[in-house]
Coordinates of C-alpha atoms and ligand atoms in Angstrom, one line a residue:
X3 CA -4.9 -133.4 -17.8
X4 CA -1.5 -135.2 -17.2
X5 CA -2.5 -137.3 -19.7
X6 CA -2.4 -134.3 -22.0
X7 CA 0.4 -132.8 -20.8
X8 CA 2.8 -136.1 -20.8
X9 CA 1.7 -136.5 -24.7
X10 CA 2.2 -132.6 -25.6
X11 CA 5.7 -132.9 -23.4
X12 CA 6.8 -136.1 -25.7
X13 CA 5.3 -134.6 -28.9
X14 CA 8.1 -131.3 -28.2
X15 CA 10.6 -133.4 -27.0
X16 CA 10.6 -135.2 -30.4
X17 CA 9.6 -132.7 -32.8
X18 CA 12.2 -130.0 -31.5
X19 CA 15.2 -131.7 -33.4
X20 CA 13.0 -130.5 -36.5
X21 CA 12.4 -127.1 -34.9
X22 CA 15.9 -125.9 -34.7
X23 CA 17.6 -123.5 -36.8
X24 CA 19.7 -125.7 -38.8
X25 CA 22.9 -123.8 -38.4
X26 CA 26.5 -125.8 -38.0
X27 CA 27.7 -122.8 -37.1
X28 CA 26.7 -119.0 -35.8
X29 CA 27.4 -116.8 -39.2
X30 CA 30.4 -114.5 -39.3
X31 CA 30.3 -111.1 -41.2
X32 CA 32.7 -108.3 -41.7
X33 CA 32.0 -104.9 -40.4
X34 CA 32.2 -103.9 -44.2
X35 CA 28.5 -105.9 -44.9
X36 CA 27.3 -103.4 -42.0
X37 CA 28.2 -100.5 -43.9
X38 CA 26.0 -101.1 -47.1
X39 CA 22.4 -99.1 -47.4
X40 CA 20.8 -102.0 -47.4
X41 CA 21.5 -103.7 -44.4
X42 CA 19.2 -102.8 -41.6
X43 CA 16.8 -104.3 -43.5
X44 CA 19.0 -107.8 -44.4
X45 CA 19.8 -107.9 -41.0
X46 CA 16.2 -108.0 -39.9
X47 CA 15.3 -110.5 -42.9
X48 CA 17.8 -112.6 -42.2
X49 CA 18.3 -112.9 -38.7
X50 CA 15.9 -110.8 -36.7
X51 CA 13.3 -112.3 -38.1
X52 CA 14.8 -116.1 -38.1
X53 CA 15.7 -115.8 -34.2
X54 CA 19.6 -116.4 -35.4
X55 CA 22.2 -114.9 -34.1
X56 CA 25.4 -113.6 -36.2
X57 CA 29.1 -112.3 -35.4
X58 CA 29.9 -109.0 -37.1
X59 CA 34.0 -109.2 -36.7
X60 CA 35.1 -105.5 -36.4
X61 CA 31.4 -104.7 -36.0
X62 CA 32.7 -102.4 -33.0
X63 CA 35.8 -101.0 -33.9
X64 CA 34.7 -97.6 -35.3
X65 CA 33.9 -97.0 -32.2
X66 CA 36.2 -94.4 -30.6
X67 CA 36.1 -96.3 -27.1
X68 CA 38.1 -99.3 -29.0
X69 CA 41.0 -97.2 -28.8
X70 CA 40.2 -95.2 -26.1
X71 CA 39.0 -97.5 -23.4
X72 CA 41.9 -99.0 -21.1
X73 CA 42.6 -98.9 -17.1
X74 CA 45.0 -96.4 -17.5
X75 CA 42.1 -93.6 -19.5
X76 CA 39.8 -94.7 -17.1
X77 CA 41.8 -93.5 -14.2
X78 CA 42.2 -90.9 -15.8
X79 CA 38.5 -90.2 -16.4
X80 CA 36.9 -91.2 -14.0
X81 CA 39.0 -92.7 -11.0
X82 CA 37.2 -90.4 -8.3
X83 CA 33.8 -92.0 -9.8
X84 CA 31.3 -93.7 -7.5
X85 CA 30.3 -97.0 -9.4
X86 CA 28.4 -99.9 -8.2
X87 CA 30.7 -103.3 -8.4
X88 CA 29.2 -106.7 -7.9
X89 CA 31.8 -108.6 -5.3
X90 CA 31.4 -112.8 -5.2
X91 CA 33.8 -114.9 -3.7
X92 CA 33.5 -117.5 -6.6
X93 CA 32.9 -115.3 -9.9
X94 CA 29.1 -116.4 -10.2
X95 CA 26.9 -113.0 -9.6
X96 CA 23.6 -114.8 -10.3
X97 CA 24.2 -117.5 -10.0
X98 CA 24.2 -121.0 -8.1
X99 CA 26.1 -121.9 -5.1
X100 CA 25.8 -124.9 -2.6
X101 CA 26.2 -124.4 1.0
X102 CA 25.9 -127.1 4.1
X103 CA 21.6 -126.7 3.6
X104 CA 21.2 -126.8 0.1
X105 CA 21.6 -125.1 -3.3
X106 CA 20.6 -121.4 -3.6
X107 CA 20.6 -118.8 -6.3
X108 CA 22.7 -115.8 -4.9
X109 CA 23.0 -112.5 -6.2
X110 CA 26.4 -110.6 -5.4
X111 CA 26.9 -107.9 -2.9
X112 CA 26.4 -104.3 -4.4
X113 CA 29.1 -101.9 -3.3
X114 CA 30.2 -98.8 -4.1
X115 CA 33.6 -98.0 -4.3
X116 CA 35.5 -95.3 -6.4
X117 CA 36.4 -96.1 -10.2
X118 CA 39.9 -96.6 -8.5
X119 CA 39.5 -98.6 -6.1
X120 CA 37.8 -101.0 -8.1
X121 CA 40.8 -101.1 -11.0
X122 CA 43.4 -101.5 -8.0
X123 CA 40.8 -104.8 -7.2
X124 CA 41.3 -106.0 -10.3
X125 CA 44.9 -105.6 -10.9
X126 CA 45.3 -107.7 -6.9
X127 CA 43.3 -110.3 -7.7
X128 CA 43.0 -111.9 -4.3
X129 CA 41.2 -115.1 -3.7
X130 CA 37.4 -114.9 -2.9
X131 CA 37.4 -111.2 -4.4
X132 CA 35.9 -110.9 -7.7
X133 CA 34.8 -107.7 -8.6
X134 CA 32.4 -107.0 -11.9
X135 CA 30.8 -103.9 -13.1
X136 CA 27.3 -106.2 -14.4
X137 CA 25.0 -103.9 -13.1
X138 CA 22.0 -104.2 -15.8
X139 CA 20.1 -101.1 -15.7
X140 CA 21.7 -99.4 -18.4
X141 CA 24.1 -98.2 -16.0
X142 CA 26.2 -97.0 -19.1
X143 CA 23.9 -94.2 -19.8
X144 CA 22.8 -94.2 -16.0
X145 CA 26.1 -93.7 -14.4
X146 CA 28.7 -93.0 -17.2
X147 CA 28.1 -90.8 -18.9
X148 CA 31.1 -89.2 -19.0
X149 CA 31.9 -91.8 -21.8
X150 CA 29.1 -92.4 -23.3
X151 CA 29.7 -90.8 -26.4
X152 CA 33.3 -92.8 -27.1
X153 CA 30.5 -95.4 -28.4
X154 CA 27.1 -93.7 -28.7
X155 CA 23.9 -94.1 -26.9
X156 CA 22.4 -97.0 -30.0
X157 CA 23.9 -98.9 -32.7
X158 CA 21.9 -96.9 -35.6
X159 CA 21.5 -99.7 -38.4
X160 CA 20.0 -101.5 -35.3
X161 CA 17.8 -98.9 -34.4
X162 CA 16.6 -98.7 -37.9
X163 CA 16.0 -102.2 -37.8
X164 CA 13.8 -102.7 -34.8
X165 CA 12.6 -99.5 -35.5
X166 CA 12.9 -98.2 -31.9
X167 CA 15.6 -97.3 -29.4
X168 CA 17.3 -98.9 -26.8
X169 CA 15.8 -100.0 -23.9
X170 CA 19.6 -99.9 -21.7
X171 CA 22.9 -99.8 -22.4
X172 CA 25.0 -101.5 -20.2
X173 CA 28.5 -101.4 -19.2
X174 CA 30.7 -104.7 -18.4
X175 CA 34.4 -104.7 -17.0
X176 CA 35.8 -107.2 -14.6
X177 CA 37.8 -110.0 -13.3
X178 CA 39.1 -112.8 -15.5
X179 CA 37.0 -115.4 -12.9
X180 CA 34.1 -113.7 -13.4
X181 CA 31.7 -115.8 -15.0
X182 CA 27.8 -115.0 -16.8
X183 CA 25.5 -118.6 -15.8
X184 CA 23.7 -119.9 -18.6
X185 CA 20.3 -117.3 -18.8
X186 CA 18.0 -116.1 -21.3
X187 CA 16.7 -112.3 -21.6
X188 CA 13.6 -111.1 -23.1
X189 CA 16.0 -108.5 -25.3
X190 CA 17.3 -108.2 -29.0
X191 CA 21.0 -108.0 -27.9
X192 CA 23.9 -105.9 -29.7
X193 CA 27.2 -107.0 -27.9
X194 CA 30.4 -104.9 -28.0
X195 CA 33.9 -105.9 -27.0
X196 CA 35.9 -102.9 -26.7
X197 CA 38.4 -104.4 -25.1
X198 CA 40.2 -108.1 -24.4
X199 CA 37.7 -110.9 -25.1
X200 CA 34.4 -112.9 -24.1
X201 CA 34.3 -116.6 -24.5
X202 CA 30.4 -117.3 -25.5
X203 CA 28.6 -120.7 -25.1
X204 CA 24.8 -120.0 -26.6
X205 CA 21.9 -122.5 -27.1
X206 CA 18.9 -121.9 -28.9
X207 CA 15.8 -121.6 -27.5
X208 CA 13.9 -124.1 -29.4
X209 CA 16.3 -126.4 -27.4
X210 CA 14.2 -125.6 -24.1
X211 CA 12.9 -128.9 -23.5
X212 CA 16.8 -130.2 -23.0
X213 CA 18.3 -127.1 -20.4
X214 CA 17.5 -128.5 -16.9
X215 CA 15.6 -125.9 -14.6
X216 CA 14.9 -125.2 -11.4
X217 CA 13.5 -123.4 -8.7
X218 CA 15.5 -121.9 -5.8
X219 CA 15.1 -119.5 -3.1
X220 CA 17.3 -116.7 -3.2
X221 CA 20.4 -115.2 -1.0
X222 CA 22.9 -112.7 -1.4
X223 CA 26.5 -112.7 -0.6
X224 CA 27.7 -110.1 1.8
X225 CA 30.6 -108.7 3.7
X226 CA 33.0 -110.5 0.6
X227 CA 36.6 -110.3 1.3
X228 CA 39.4 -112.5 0.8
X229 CA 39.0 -114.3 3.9
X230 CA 35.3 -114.5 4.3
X231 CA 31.7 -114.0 3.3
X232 CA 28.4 -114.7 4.1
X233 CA 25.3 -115.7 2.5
X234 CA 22.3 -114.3 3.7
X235 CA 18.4 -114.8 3.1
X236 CA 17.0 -112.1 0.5
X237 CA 13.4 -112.1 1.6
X238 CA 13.2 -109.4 -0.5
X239 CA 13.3 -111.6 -3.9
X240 CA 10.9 -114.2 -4.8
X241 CA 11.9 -117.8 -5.6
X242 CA 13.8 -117.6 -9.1
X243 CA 13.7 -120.1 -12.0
X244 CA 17.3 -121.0 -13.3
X245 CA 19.4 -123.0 -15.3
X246 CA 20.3 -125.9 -13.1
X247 CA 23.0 -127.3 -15.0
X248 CA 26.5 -126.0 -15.3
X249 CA 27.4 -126.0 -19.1
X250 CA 31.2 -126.3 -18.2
X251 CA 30.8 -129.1 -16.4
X252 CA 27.5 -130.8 -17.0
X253 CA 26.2 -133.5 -14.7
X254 CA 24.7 -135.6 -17.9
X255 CA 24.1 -138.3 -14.7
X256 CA 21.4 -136.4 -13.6
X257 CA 20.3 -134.5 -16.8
X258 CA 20.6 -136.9 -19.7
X259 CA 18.6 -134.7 -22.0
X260 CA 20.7 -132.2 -22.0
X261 CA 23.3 -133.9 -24.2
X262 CA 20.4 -133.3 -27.2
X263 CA 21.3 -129.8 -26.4
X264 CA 23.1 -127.8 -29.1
X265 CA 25.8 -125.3 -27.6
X266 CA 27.6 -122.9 -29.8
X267 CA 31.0 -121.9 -28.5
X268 CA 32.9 -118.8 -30.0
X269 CA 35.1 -115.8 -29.0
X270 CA 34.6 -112.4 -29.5
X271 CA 37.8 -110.2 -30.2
X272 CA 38.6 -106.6 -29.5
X273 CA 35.6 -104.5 -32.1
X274 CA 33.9 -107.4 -32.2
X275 CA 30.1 -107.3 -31.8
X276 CA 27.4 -110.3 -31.9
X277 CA 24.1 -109.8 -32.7
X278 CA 22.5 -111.9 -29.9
X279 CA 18.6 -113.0 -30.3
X280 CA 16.0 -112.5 -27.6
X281 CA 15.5 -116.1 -25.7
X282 CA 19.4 -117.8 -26.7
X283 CA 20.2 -119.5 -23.5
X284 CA 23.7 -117.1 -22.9
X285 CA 26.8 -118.1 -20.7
X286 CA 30.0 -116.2 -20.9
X287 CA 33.4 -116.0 -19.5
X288 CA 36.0 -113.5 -20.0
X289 CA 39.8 -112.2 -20.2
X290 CA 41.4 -109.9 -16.9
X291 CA 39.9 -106.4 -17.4
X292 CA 37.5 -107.1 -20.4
X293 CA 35.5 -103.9 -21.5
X294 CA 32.2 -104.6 -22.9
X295 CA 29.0 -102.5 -23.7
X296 CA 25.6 -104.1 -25.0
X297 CA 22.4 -102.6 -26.4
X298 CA 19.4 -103.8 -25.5
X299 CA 16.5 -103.6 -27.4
X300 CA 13.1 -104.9 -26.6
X301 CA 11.8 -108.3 -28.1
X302 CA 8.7 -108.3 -29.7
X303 CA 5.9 -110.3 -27.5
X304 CA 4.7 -111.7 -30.7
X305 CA 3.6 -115.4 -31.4
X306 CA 6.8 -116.7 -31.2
X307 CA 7.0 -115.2 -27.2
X308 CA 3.4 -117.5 -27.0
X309 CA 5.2 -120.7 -28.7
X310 CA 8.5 -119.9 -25.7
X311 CA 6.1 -119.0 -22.8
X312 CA 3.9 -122.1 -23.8
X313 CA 7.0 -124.6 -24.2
X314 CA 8.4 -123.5 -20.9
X315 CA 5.3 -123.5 -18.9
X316 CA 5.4 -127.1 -19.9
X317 CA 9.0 -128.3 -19.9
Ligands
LIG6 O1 29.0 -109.9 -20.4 C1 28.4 -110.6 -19.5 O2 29.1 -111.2 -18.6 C2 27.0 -111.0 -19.6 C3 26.2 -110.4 -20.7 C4 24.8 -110.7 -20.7 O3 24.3 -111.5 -20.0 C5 23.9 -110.0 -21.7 O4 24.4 -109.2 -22.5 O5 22.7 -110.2 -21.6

């Protein structure tokens, strides 16, 4: 059997330069192209379907929020809110961290403060305090919706092109040191900046058999303030898979392969939206007080989610 599995491992590792999307660069289009009758339809043909991602520059900016959204209209709004605000002492909410007995994949302490409080967290930004609104379960429509309609519950051209709704819409605004580890999602992703910018790196997923993984127990961060924090077992969680290589500062010693990788970097401006394709390895960093909103729409568990879920049950 390991016979097999040795020979299908080599066969992927070589035939995967042939597999991916032979793009030099992630497309850019003008919100304008979004605007014609036909596009739903060229967007699924030409990129839905491929499993390619493209920018839409201004994508977003019809969106009342672009001008609306700011620290100042959200104290306004909503500063006596309750909202749930991921605290790390290094930036990384899932992500990896090394203590004294090993490496550990921690998830941030969840803590509800007021819509105030966490804006007067930003604006100190004391060491070992890093404060994100990342919570993924649509919490835009969830907890929000006070707002909601400054940039509407789907993207409609999207909608019409997957032919369903979204699954969640999510709300991101945080601290400049906050930073997204390299993950996949099982979603068709519509990403809005409404405000500031988000530094992307993405790699296909075809390029599977090159992103180091790993499995590691899990532990949460708690009681984070500027002085200390602790990191505590989560016996709660099972063991999780992650990326095991830090794309900002790769350890090629150790994971040679990953240099075959191919990482796209780009920036997303204010109204800017990317059309992010279930399965793209995903790793973002951001400006002080960047607003974002993304729609998530299911993938479709078709034969390409066989090819995936066979490559990576034998990468
Ligand atoms: O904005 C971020 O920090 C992360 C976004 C993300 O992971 C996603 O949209 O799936």
């Amino acid at each position: 059997m390991d016979i097999i599995k040795n020979r299908i491992t080599s066969v992927l590792h070589e035939e995967t330069e042939d597999l991916i999307h032979y793009i030099c660069a992630i497309s850019e289009l003008s919100y304008e192209e979004t605007e014609k009758p036909n596009w739903p339809l060229k967007f699924y043909r030409e990129y839905v379907s491929k499993n390619v991602p493209v920018i839409i520059r201004g994508g977003a900016r019809l969106m009342p929020a672009v001008q609306k959204w700011s620290s100042d209209y959200f104290r306004t709004k909503l500063s006596d809110k309750s909202v749930t605000v991921a605290l790390t002492p290094n930036g990384y909410a899932d992500g990896l961290n090394k203590s004294e007995t090993g490496v550990f994949f921690v998830l941030p302490e969840e803590k509800e403060v007021k819509f105030d409080e966490f804006l007067t967290i930003l604006d100190q930004k004391q060491d070992n305090l890093i404060a994100y609104i990342q919570r993924q379960n649509s919490n835009l429509t969830q907890d929000f919706l006070e707002i909601v309609d400054d940039v509407g519950m789907e993207i409609h051209w999207a909608s019409a092109a997957f032919d369903k709704k979204p699954d969640a819409v999510n709300f991101w605004m945080g601290d400049q040191r906050a930073i997204t580890s390299m993950h996949k999602d099982p979603y068709e992703n519509i990403y809005c900046v409404i405000d500031g910018y988000k530094d992307f790196i993405l790699i296909p997923p075809t390029d599977l058999p090159f992103v180091p993984t790993q499995t590691y127990q899990v532990k949460r961060y708690e009681n984070v303030t500027t002085n200390r924090y602790e990191m505590v077992n989560d016996d709660s969680v099972t063991d999780v898979k992650w990326v095991a290589i830090d794309p900002l500062n790769p350890d090629y010693d150790k994971y040679p392969e990953f240099k075959k990788a191919h990482l796209y970097k780009f920036r997303l401006n204010k109204g800017d939206m990317l059309y992010l394709p279930s399965l793209w390895f995903h790793h973002l960093q951001q400006s002080h007080k960047c607003i974002a909103v993304n729609y998530w729409y299911d993938m479709e568990f078709d034969i390409k989610y066989c090819y995936y879920k066979m490559l990576e049950s034998i990468c």
